[in-house]
Phi, psi and omega in degrees: 000303185310307198296327191278312179292328158318306184299306207294332180289320187285328187282323172304301184311316178277342166300320175300312176294328195259344169308307206291330171292319185266002172304297182311310180298322176283327155320292176279338168057045185246124167306334180282327171282336179303300189302327202260341172282321174303318183296334165310296178294329190287355183262017173266107185288164191072183182289341172293316187280328176296322167299324186289317174302313197287323188287321168310300186290334173302331185260354180241320184291161188307295171238147180214112176295190175280135172056052154296116188244132179236100176277183189314126168081358166273147166201162167270134186280320188248126176289348178269008150315144179218129186235122188278200191278147168057047163274118194253135175230122173279195184280138149093027178249151172239130168255124154300207162285083180235152174246109196244122173298175172295145171057060176253136184248123171242125186271189196288148165074042176256147183232109176268094170286163187288022193092175194269004179230041176302337196236142184223138180224103173240350178248126177285146189039039168242099184313146184309311195306339179266355181273135177257187161120357170301175199222112170274130182226166194269103177275132186253130176242114194292157177310170178045033187262163177219125191245113185293160193300135186065019164301153172231127177251113176241004185198155183313131179239118195296195186285137174029069151265160162243129185257093192314160164295134181076015184271162178227113182273101176250001181222144171301146177266144165285189159267154177071046195232158172233122168262160172196153151118182177228109349287163210271137178222164178307117181254307175203170155278141172280145171072000000 
């Protein structure tokens, strides 16, 4: 009981510390301000950095559940992301517009993109980086899933999935499945 109360009060302290970092984003409603602050906070090491990142995202993301852990070097690039309870994001991950369910583990160096159609190339002889027209989509990761190291996710992942290390998920997966490869393919069904 004492430990739970202590964690609760420590959480309040970090919310107070994170508040000045969240104000510029709420005043400007600018995604660049949100991302820049997240990148800055991603450089703080240890538990202090993780507590501060979690507090910042609880103040700025569209939805942020309890017990979010965001490790060193990881940040969100889209404030529209929705995070549920007990989500663990390991080192050097970039999370776009994602909806992450309860009890999800994301291994180091993973990238959750905002869909697979972020960029468009419609004009001949115009560099792709100068063209607009891409679509940002929300990618959903089902509860109780685990994303293996260095995976790239650009499509929805079902409930209780295991995504093998180094996989590239380009198609929606079902529930209770194991996927791996580039592009990721179904290896087996759980249960």
